[in-house]
Amino acid sequence: MTTTNNNSVPKVSKVDVLIIGAGPAGLMAATGLTKYGINNIRIIDKRSTKIYTGQADGLNPRTLEIFQALGIGSEIAHEMNTFGEVCHWEPNASGEIKRTARSSVSPPGISKFQSSCLHQGRIEEHLMNNIARWSMSARPTNDGSNQSPTSKKVIVERAVCPDSIHLPPITSSPLSDKDEDQITLTLRHLSESEAKPAQFLPSTKDGLFRSNVFDSEASDLDSNPNGLPAEGSLETVQCKFVIGTDGARSWTRSALGYKLVGDSLNYFWGVLDGVPATDFPDIRGVSLIHSAENGSLMIIPRERNLVRLYIQLPQPIPGQRPNRDDITPEKLLQVTNSIIAPYTLRMPNVDWYTCYEIGQRLADSWHWNNRVFIAGDACHTHSPKAGQGMNTSMADTFNLAWKLAHVLQKKADLKILETYGVERSKLAQELITFDQKLSSLFSGKPAKDNEDSNGISLKEFHQTIEKSKHFISGTSVNYDSNILIFKGDDINSIIKSKPELAKHTPIGTRLLSNRVVCLSDANVSETLDLIPADGKWKVLIFPGDIQANEDCKIKLDQLSDFLANDKTSPIQRFTPVGQDTDSVIDCITIVSSSRTALELTQFHQILRPLQGPHRFGSYKKIFTDEESYHEGHGHAYEKYGINPNVGCIIVARPDQHVSLILDLNDHLALSSFFEQFMISPHFTPSS
Amino acid sequence: MTTTNNNSVPKVSKVDVLIIGAGPAGLMAATGLTKYGINNIRIIDKRSTKIYTGQADGLNPRTLEIFQALGIGSEIAHEMNTFGEVCHWEPNASGEIKRTARSSVSPPGISKFQSSCLHQGRIEEHLMNNIARWSMSARPTNDGSNQSPTSKKVIVERAVCPDSIHLPPITSSPLSDKDEDQITLTLRHLSESEAKPAQFLPSTKDGLFRSNVFDSEASDLDSNPNGLPAEGSLETVQCKFVIGTDGARSWTRSALGYKLVGDSLNYFWGVLDGVPATDFPDIRGVSLIHSAENGSLMIIPRERNLVRLYIQLPQPIPGQRPNRDDITPEKLLQVTNSIIAPYTLRMPNVDWYTCYEIGQRLADSWHWNNRVFIAGDACHTHSPKAGQGMNTSMADTFNLAWKLAHVLQKKADLKILETYGVERSKLAQELITFDQKLSSLFSGKPAKDNEDSNGISLKEFHQTIEKSKHFISGTSVNYDSNILIFKGDDINSIIKSKPELAKHTPIGTRLLSNRVVCLSDANVSETLDLIPADGKWKVLIFPGDIQANEDCKIKLDQLSDFLANDKTSPIQRFTPVGQDTDSVIDCITIVSSSRTALELTQFHQILRPLQGPHRFGSYKKIFTDEESYHEGHGHAYEKYGINPNVGCIIVARPDQHVSLILDLNDHLALSSFFEQFMISPHFTPSS
């Protein structure tokens, strides 16, 4: 592709993963990798500072679950604003807007979190702090050694952008350390003025930043400066893997020759952030307002008394764009007031504003040879109003990070990387389809009556909102069958997944969280908190009522014996010598009997393994499904749809998605599942 | 008293408050003061570093509520271990220990928090970080200016101890700035070796630290080194107020000539911290074990897999003390194993250990002239097993801090300071009485049967534990009537408190927290979270069902009109010119009607005041008592015992304790209550 500059003497470094772009997607990739123990990585960003104003802010329940899994849930919860309610406002017969409906933003019961928001800059700050922290603590790998024996603090390298990429032969081994097998990039170190984000430049004194309507502002960011680089400003980096999270105008995507495919809808919207003074009653709710004649408005109540307004701009003649002069805070507030009349809204201090044209675009490929990946806005762009951008982007790399860590730690075969693009591109397509429908309905002028075929149906708009709540929450994401997901739809497989054993637990989705009681200390845990982002596979054993049902008891004993003693058991096969038995595959047992009828010692040691150098017992592995002292009954068996007289095994991936559901005594399927893609650190005679 | 050394040239500084001793009590004093905007303070400690091992660890629900009010609840919750269950183990007929009962540690329903523990060193760390943070943000005072216009970062000054104190005439004014009205102390700056805590000294290589049984170790800490101080090691500080939180051997208490009064019970216990390897089933519960012949043991499950053992030592001959050689980890573990036999317990790494003699002592006075206060261990010592020491000490200074801030900010009269000693010494006496009973029962040998009058009754022990749970939780603390507490027991007062209007809300206790729904955004709040430690008085208005009951509606309107427009209204009287109307007295309205029947604009602006320089509306002031989308119904009216057809006003102090309960239309009593002790910043013709 492009060549390096001859004037400079590039220094050469080697990393496992180079991440290009330190927005939410890139930072989540680095967060996951460092959390899982991979710290020979670099993350670069062409801007010299992080984002301080504007940009994304929506956090859906699934993203909050991911933050919780990463151990940063409470610090983010401390700052964010939770959306309590969504209100519809629509014109009555006289054309005056009235509140026509209100409901919860997230459907009750789908998560312990609700849709919320916090400014992208704060999210990035939290992620960066944790990347730095985690990268300093080396973790053991599959071969018992430390992947990164030396602590190496990973921080975002700013004012650095890629200049060229050289791909190795397609047949090269990604895990090889040879120079010729590496992906080689030239990086350019920018000067302060080259790297300053548009938000700080005099040319953006009017506040427009990252608008997709007016190219001039964005070009400050998205094109490299002309002219030869100064001597010493180039370097060479060799990588096993590259993650391009460099936004809608992704350099990485372009360098690979891939494109965003899609179109615009010719609807233009403005965005305005600030603290409003208003008599509009639902300014602290999510308000969806269709006015009779003046367009639509969406109100998003934010942290620190801020409010974001999405303001539909007057429709230009098809093919034309709005007038540049219409995009000022004053004009945006004028439109806002025309939409919410007779209510009024002032915003003495505007925090940020921009405008955008609604469009939906999808990358035509998500990776090169499963070694260079693109993620986030580089793969999917759409309108911001459903708050899906930052969420979906972070979910992309949360999906990718554990797989890359598994491969780099030689725990799993390269082929698991293929699932990244397959799983995430399907979701992105669903998002695009949803956004097209929602945007059209929200930007459309309401029909005056049933006869008015020029207007959109508000009834259809309501129904679309209602039906899409689960999707918007991010908790309905359901990956299709692949090497990591067995839905029981392949009857020829020896891996016989039985969805009917946990009939409210769709295989492919992330596990629903339910409250259970810890046998050893009577404290209540959420089941999702038992599947933190520690890079381990979770075998959730639901043996049923082992107190009342002898068959359940026997099956649990047989399963324990298999896990502990059979040489084909995944714990025996994949746990490195000298490591705790729960270091790769972690068993959590949830019985439906009461804890007062049980003693910890009844359970096989494999289910409550000895841990650490002093071999103390682990006490947070056995739980019961019953009334707790302070937090009621979680009804976990009922909510998962598990019969307490039958039980089952649920295998959850490190990202909390359900891989398969098995009979308690289907030891073979359990072994076979992991055998497909996991790599045993032990000598295997047959291989 | 003592004189300063002539060889040194003391520098002289002036502070509002000097805090002597940076343990939990002293740090809580500084936390409160800085949070309320007082940062012209100093906090000194004779030790050169904070505590790293051992010491206190119990956190009762009330302390966790206080942390929550201070805004540091989630960071502490992140690290602590919650006690899920308390188990009794007692000898059966054959003398073998068996589990005889289990129950919750905190009674359900009394708090949203449960008893927990976290090492004192971590608590101190969190408090210190927040003191530094808060002291940097100056806050407005009653006269509209900033008390501390310059940011001044308050940090613990270590290796500094008081050397002498000079008290001004008893008639001097505490708020005067004149030199002769100040309390003058000489402070000595210690060398590194003088200040090193015993935990780090070679002489304590055996780990015994702060034992009250063997004096030698403690003397390293508690006596000043002999010899003349080096030149420049003394300084003079002039203070308006002094808080002595310098422990059981308080220098401050001694300097005032006060004493701890009480006695020892001749029971000796060892304490051992570490990560155990054991087959004892309830090692992660709070276990209270009476063995037949070998004494008693208490197990406290701690954070980071640690466990604390309280081990009863063999009873020496009365008047004698245990053998020094018996106090080793090995010996303590040997006794432990004899108590829990046939179970066994190993502890490969001992984190810390000590021993203590059970005794209960109370200070004979808590203050000098309400200008020098003592608090915490300086006022009350007792056995550590109920985990009350750190909790009670922090609660002492949480009680004192807002009162001192009010006085220093000229919001309130000096006389409110009298309530500190009165309120806290009563509680301390209750604690001492409780501890004597509990310690005797726990240290006593169990009676073999009903005829065995030499043994203690296990039934009585169980009942004592059960009855004391609310007390141990810290949530039952109930202050008697005083200038800040009106229980309605004085029929001659014009302040007619009516406890029957909120019959489950005892006046004098901290308000019970209940969930309510925010009118403006449908989010759920805990009522205690509406009374954060912001130094404001809270007027909680429960107008009842204003939708269905016209009388309730009228009374709310009349009350709003009074608050907003009557010159005798406490808001008019005590809010400085130019400040938001909720800056001193903050009204929170909780109606029993459904929010769907209400609009924010129905409520008078005084109940949802305009705030900040841009005068935006405050949206977190009006709440309803109804079903929420995600968290059920809080039943606040029912739980407070308020009739929705009658309503009431509950006035809560800045420390969340209930001052009085009034009829909705008793405007006179509301005015009169504040008029007793608050100082109006406005010109008052009659004064």
PDB file of C-alpha atoms in Angstrom, chain A residues 132-270:
ATOM      1  CA  ALA A 132      -3.918   1.940  32.860  1.00  0.00           C
ATOM      2  CA  ARG A 133      -4.712   0.111  36.092  1.00  0.00           C
ATOM      3  CA  TRP A 134      -5.320  -3.328  34.613  1.00  0.00           C
ATOM      4  CA  SER A 135      -2.367  -3.230  32.277  1.00  0.00           C
ATOM      5  CA  MET A 136      -0.102  -2.867  35.291  1.00  0.00           C
ATOM      6  CA  SER A 137      -1.212  -6.187  36.798  1.00  0.00           C
ATOM      7  CA  ALA A 138       0.103  -9.126  34.785  1.00  0.00           C
ATOM      8  CA  ARG A 139      -2.038 -12.232  34.747  1.00  0.00           C
ATOM      9  CA  PRO A 140      -1.208 -15.900  34.199  1.00  0.00           C
ATOM     10  CA  THR A 141      -1.757 -17.558  30.859  1.00  0.00           C
ATOM     11  CA  ASN A 142      -2.531 -21.040  29.690  1.00  0.00           C
ATOM     12  CA  ASP A 143       1.031 -22.250  29.873  1.00  0.00           C
ATOM     13  CA  GLY A 144       1.358 -21.189  33.486  1.00  0.00           C
ATOM     14  CA  SER A 145       3.708 -18.342  32.698  1.00  0.00           C
ATOM     15  CA  ASN A 146       2.785 -14.707  32.558  1.00  0.00           C
ATOM     16  CA  GLN A 147       1.939 -13.456  29.102  1.00  0.00           C
ATOM     17  CA  SER A 148       3.320 -10.119  30.122  1.00  0.00           C
ATOM     18  CA  PRO A 149       5.824 -10.743  32.836  1.00  0.00           C
ATOM     19  CA  THR A 150       6.788  -7.108  32.956  1.00  0.00           C
ATOM     20  CA  SER A 151       4.196  -4.570  33.916  1.00  0.00           C
ATOM     21  CA  LYS A 152       3.559  -2.224  31.048  1.00  0.00           C
ATOM     22  CA  LYS A 153       1.175   0.634  31.557  1.00  0.00           C
ATOM     23  CA  VAL A 154      -1.054   1.021  28.547  1.00  0.00           C
ATOM     24  CA  ILE A 155      -2.079   4.605  27.867  1.00  0.00           C
ATOM     25  CA  VAL A 156      -3.607   6.241  24.852  1.00  0.00           C
ATOM     26  CA  GLU A 157      -0.871   7.593  22.569  1.00  0.00           C
ATOM     27  CA  ARG A 158      -2.334  10.798  21.221  1.00  0.00           C
ATOM     28  CA  ALA A 159      -1.472  12.791  18.119  1.00  0.00           C
ATOM     29  CA  VAL A 160      -0.419   9.571  16.391  1.00  0.00           C
ATOM     30  CA  CYS A 161      -2.066   8.350  13.210  1.00  0.00           C
ATOM     31  CA  PRO A 162      -1.428   5.463  10.842  1.00  0.00           C
ATOM     32  CA  ASP A 163       0.338   6.344   7.634  1.00  0.00           C
ATOM     33  CA  SER A 164       0.623   3.008   5.865  1.00  0.00           C
ATOM     34  CA  ILE A 165      -0.155  -0.639   6.386  1.00  0.00           C
ATOM     35  CA  HIS A 166       1.648  -3.666   4.982  1.00  0.00           C
ATOM     36  CA  LEU A 167      -0.210  -6.944   5.190  1.00  0.00           C
ATOM     37  CA  PRO A 168       1.709 -10.234   5.391  1.00  0.00           C
ATOM     38  CA  PRO A 169       0.907 -13.173   3.100  1.00  0.00           C
ATOM     39  CA  ILE A 170      -2.547 -14.584   3.750  1.00  0.00           C
ATOM     40  CA  THR A 171      -0.940 -17.897   4.678  1.00  0.00           C
ATOM     41  CA  SER A 172       1.204 -16.397   7.436  1.00  0.00           C
ATOM     42  CA  SER A 173       0.624 -17.463  11.013  1.00  0.00           C
ATOM     43  CA  PRO A 174      -0.894 -14.727  13.161  1.00  0.00           C
ATOM     44  CA  LEU A 175       0.807 -16.032  16.288  1.00  0.00           C
ATOM     45  CA  SER A 176       4.269 -16.258  14.773  1.00  0.00           C
ATOM     46  CA  ASP A 177       6.908 -13.884  16.068  1.00  0.00           C
ATOM     47  CA  LYS A 178       8.763 -13.746  12.730  1.00  0.00           C
ATOM     48  CA  ASP A 179       9.017 -10.324  11.096  1.00  0.00           C
ATOM     49  CA  GLU A 180       7.594 -11.538   7.813  1.00  0.00           C
ATOM     50  CA  ASP A 181       4.433 -12.796   9.519  1.00  0.00           C
ATOM     51  CA  GLN A 182       3.598  -9.468  11.127  1.00  0.00           C
ATOM     52  CA  ILE A 183       1.198  -6.793  10.003  1.00  0.00           C
ATOM     53  CA  THR A 184       3.447  -3.774   9.604  1.00  0.00           C
ATOM     54  CA  LEU A 185       2.215  -0.210  10.034  1.00  0.00           C
ATOM     55  CA  THR A 186       3.923   3.111   9.752  1.00  0.00           C
ATOM     56  CA  LEU A 187       2.698   5.581  12.349  1.00  0.00           C
ATOM     57  CA  ARG A 188       2.997   9.324  12.060  1.00  0.00           C
ATOM     58  CA  HIS A 189       3.453  11.475  15.148  1.00  0.00           C
ATOM     59  CA  LEU A 190       1.585  14.706  14.635  1.00  0.00           C
ATOM     60  CA  SER A 191       2.423  18.139  15.889  1.00  0.00           C
ATOM     61  CA  GLU A 192       0.116  19.833  18.393  1.00  0.00           C
ATOM     62  CA  SER A 193      -1.609  21.930  15.746  1.00  0.00           C
ATOM     63  CA  GLU A 194      -2.140  18.997  13.410  1.00  0.00           C
ATOM     64  CA  ALA A 195      -3.793  16.967  16.142  1.00  0.00           C
ATOM     65  CA  LYS A 196      -5.964  19.492  17.897  1.00  0.00           C
ATOM     66  CA  PRO A 197      -9.619  18.444  17.682  1.00  0.00           C
ATOM     67  CA  ALA A 198     -11.908  20.779  15.844  1.00  0.00           C
ATOM     68  CA  GLN A 199     -13.747  21.557  19.083  1.00  0.00           C
ATOM     69  CA  PHE A 200     -10.763  23.640  20.165  1.00  0.00           C
ATOM     70  CA  LEU A 201      -9.883  25.252  16.858  1.00  0.00           C
ATOM     71  CA  PRO A 202     -10.816  28.847  16.091  1.00  0.00           C
ATOM     72  CA  SER A 203     -12.464  27.643  12.889  1.00  0.00           C
ATOM     73  CA  THR A 204     -15.121  25.892  14.983  1.00  0.00           C
ATOM     74  CA  LYS A 205     -15.860  28.810  17.223  1.00  0.00           C
ATOM     75  CA  ASP A 206     -19.449  28.363  16.148  1.00  0.00           C
ATOM     76  CA  GLY A 207     -19.485  24.967  17.886  1.00  0.00           C
ATOM     77  CA  LEU A 208     -20.272  22.742  14.943  1.00  0.00           C
ATOM     78  CA  PHE A 209     -18.234  19.598  15.404  1.00  0.00           C
ATOM     79  CA  ARG A 210     -18.376  16.297  13.616  1.00  0.00           C
ATOM     80  CA  SER A 211     -21.400  17.316  11.635  1.00  0.00           C
ATOM     81  CA  ASN A 212     -21.972  15.046   8.656  1.00  0.00           C
ATOM     82  CA  VAL A 213     -23.797  17.836   6.873  1.00  0.00           C
ATOM     83  CA  PHE A 214     -20.999  20.360   6.494  1.00  0.00           C
ATOM     84  CA  ASP A 215     -17.737  18.795   5.468  1.00  0.00           C
ATOM     85  CA  SER A 216     -15.447  21.676   6.244  1.00  0.00           C
ATOM     86  CA  GLU A 217     -15.408  21.188  10.022  1.00  0.00           C
ATOM     87  CA  ALA A 218     -14.867  17.481   9.914  1.00  0.00           C
ATOM     88  CA  SER A 219     -12.017  17.773   7.460  1.00  0.00           C
ATOM     89  CA  ASP A 220      -9.856  19.293  10.160  1.00  0.00           C
ATOM     90  CA  LEU A 221      -9.977  15.953  11.792  1.00  0.00           C
ATOM     91  CA  ASP A 222     -10.212  13.415   9.125  1.00  0.00           C
ATOM     92  CA  SER A 223      -7.515  14.212   6.638  1.00  0.00           C
ATOM     93  CA  ASN A 224      -3.833  14.043   7.366  1.00  0.00           C
ATOM     94  CA  PRO A 225      -1.933  17.249   6.784  1.00  0.00           C
ATOM     95  CA  ASN A 226      -0.107  17.569   3.468  1.00  0.00           C
ATOM     96  CA  GLY A 227       3.614  17.852   3.060  1.00  0.00           C
ATOM     97  CA  LEU A 228       6.410  15.603   4.160  1.00  0.00           C
ATOM     98  CA  PRO A 229       6.550  14.650   7.805  1.00  0.00           C
ATOM     99  CA  ALA A 230       9.314  16.125   9.873  1.00  0.00           C
ATOM    100  CA  GLU A 231      12.301  13.887  10.476  1.00  0.00           C
ATOM    101  CA  GLY A 232      11.697  11.493  13.334  1.00  0.00           C
ATOM    102  CA  SER A 233       7.962  11.764  13.139  1.00  0.00           C
ATOM    103  CA  LEU A 234       7.480   8.280  11.679  1.00  0.00           C
ATOM    104  CA  GLU A 235       7.830   4.902  13.334  1.00  0.00           C
ATOM    105  CA  THR A 236       7.159   1.304  12.378  1.00  0.00           C
ATOM    106  CA  VAL A 237       5.102  -1.073  14.428  1.00  0.00           C
ATOM    107  CA  GLN A 238       4.719  -4.801  13.817  1.00  0.00           C
ATOM    108  CA  CYS A 239       1.517  -6.384  15.068  1.00  0.00           C
ATOM    109  CA  LYS A 240      -0.101  -9.760  15.297  1.00  0.00           C
ATOM    110  CA  PHE A 241      -3.536  -8.114  15.180  1.00  0.00           C
ATOM    111  CA  VAL A 242      -4.959  -4.689  14.378  1.00  0.00           C
ATOM    112  CA  ILE A 243      -8.292  -3.250  15.493  1.00  0.00           C
ATOM    113  CA  GLY A 244      -9.497  -0.252  13.512  1.00  0.00           C
ATOM    114  CA  THR A 245     -11.882   1.740  15.660  1.00  0.00           C
ATOM    115  CA  ASP A 246     -11.257   4.969  13.864  1.00  0.00           C
ATOM    116  CA  GLY A 247     -14.775   6.136  13.237  1.00  0.00           C
ATOM    117  CA  ALA A 248     -17.097   6.673  10.321  1.00  0.00           C
ATOM    118  CA  ARG A 249     -14.268   7.910   8.084  1.00  0.00           C
ATOM    119  CA  SER A 250     -12.055   5.025   9.189  1.00  0.00           C
ATOM    120  CA  TRP A 251      -8.522   5.094   7.780  1.00  0.00           C
ATOM    121  CA  THR A 252      -8.232   1.385   8.533  1.00  0.00           C
ATOM    122  CA  ARG A 253     -11.356   0.534   6.553  1.00  0.00           C
ATOM    123  CA  SER A 254     -10.159   2.595   3.607  1.00  0.00           C
ATOM    124  CA  ALA A 255      -6.665   1.114   3.748  1.00  0.00           C
ATOM    125  CA  LEU A 256      -8.200  -2.356   3.462  1.00  0.00           C
ATOM    126  CA  GLY A 257     -10.273  -1.160   0.510  1.00  0.00           C
ATOM    127  CA  TYR A 258     -13.591  -1.657   2.271  1.00  0.00           C
ATOM    128  CA  LYS A 259     -16.536   0.731   2.084  1.00  0.00           C
ATOM    129  CA  LEU A 260     -19.536   1.889   4.086  1.00  0.00           C
ATOM    130  CA  VAL A 261     -22.564   1.036   1.987  1.00  0.00           C
ATOM    131  CA  GLY A 262     -25.895   2.762   2.412  1.00  0.00           C
ATOM    132  CA  ASP A 263     -27.775   5.954   1.870  1.00  0.00           C
ATOM    133  CA  SER A 264     -29.191   9.097   3.411  1.00  0.00           C
ATOM    134  CA  LEU A 265     -32.843   9.873   4.059  1.00  0.00           C
ATOM    135  CA  ASN A 266     -32.678  13.636   3.351  1.00  0.00           C
ATOM    136  CA  TYR A 267     -33.830  14.470   6.889  1.00  0.00           C
ATOM    137  CA  PHE A 268     -31.703  17.027   8.721  1.00  0.00           C
ATOM    138  CA  TRP A 269     -31.568  17.403  12.481  1.00  0.00           C
ATOM    139  CA  GLY A 270     -29.797  19.751  14.848  1.00  0.00           C
TER     140      GLY A 270
END
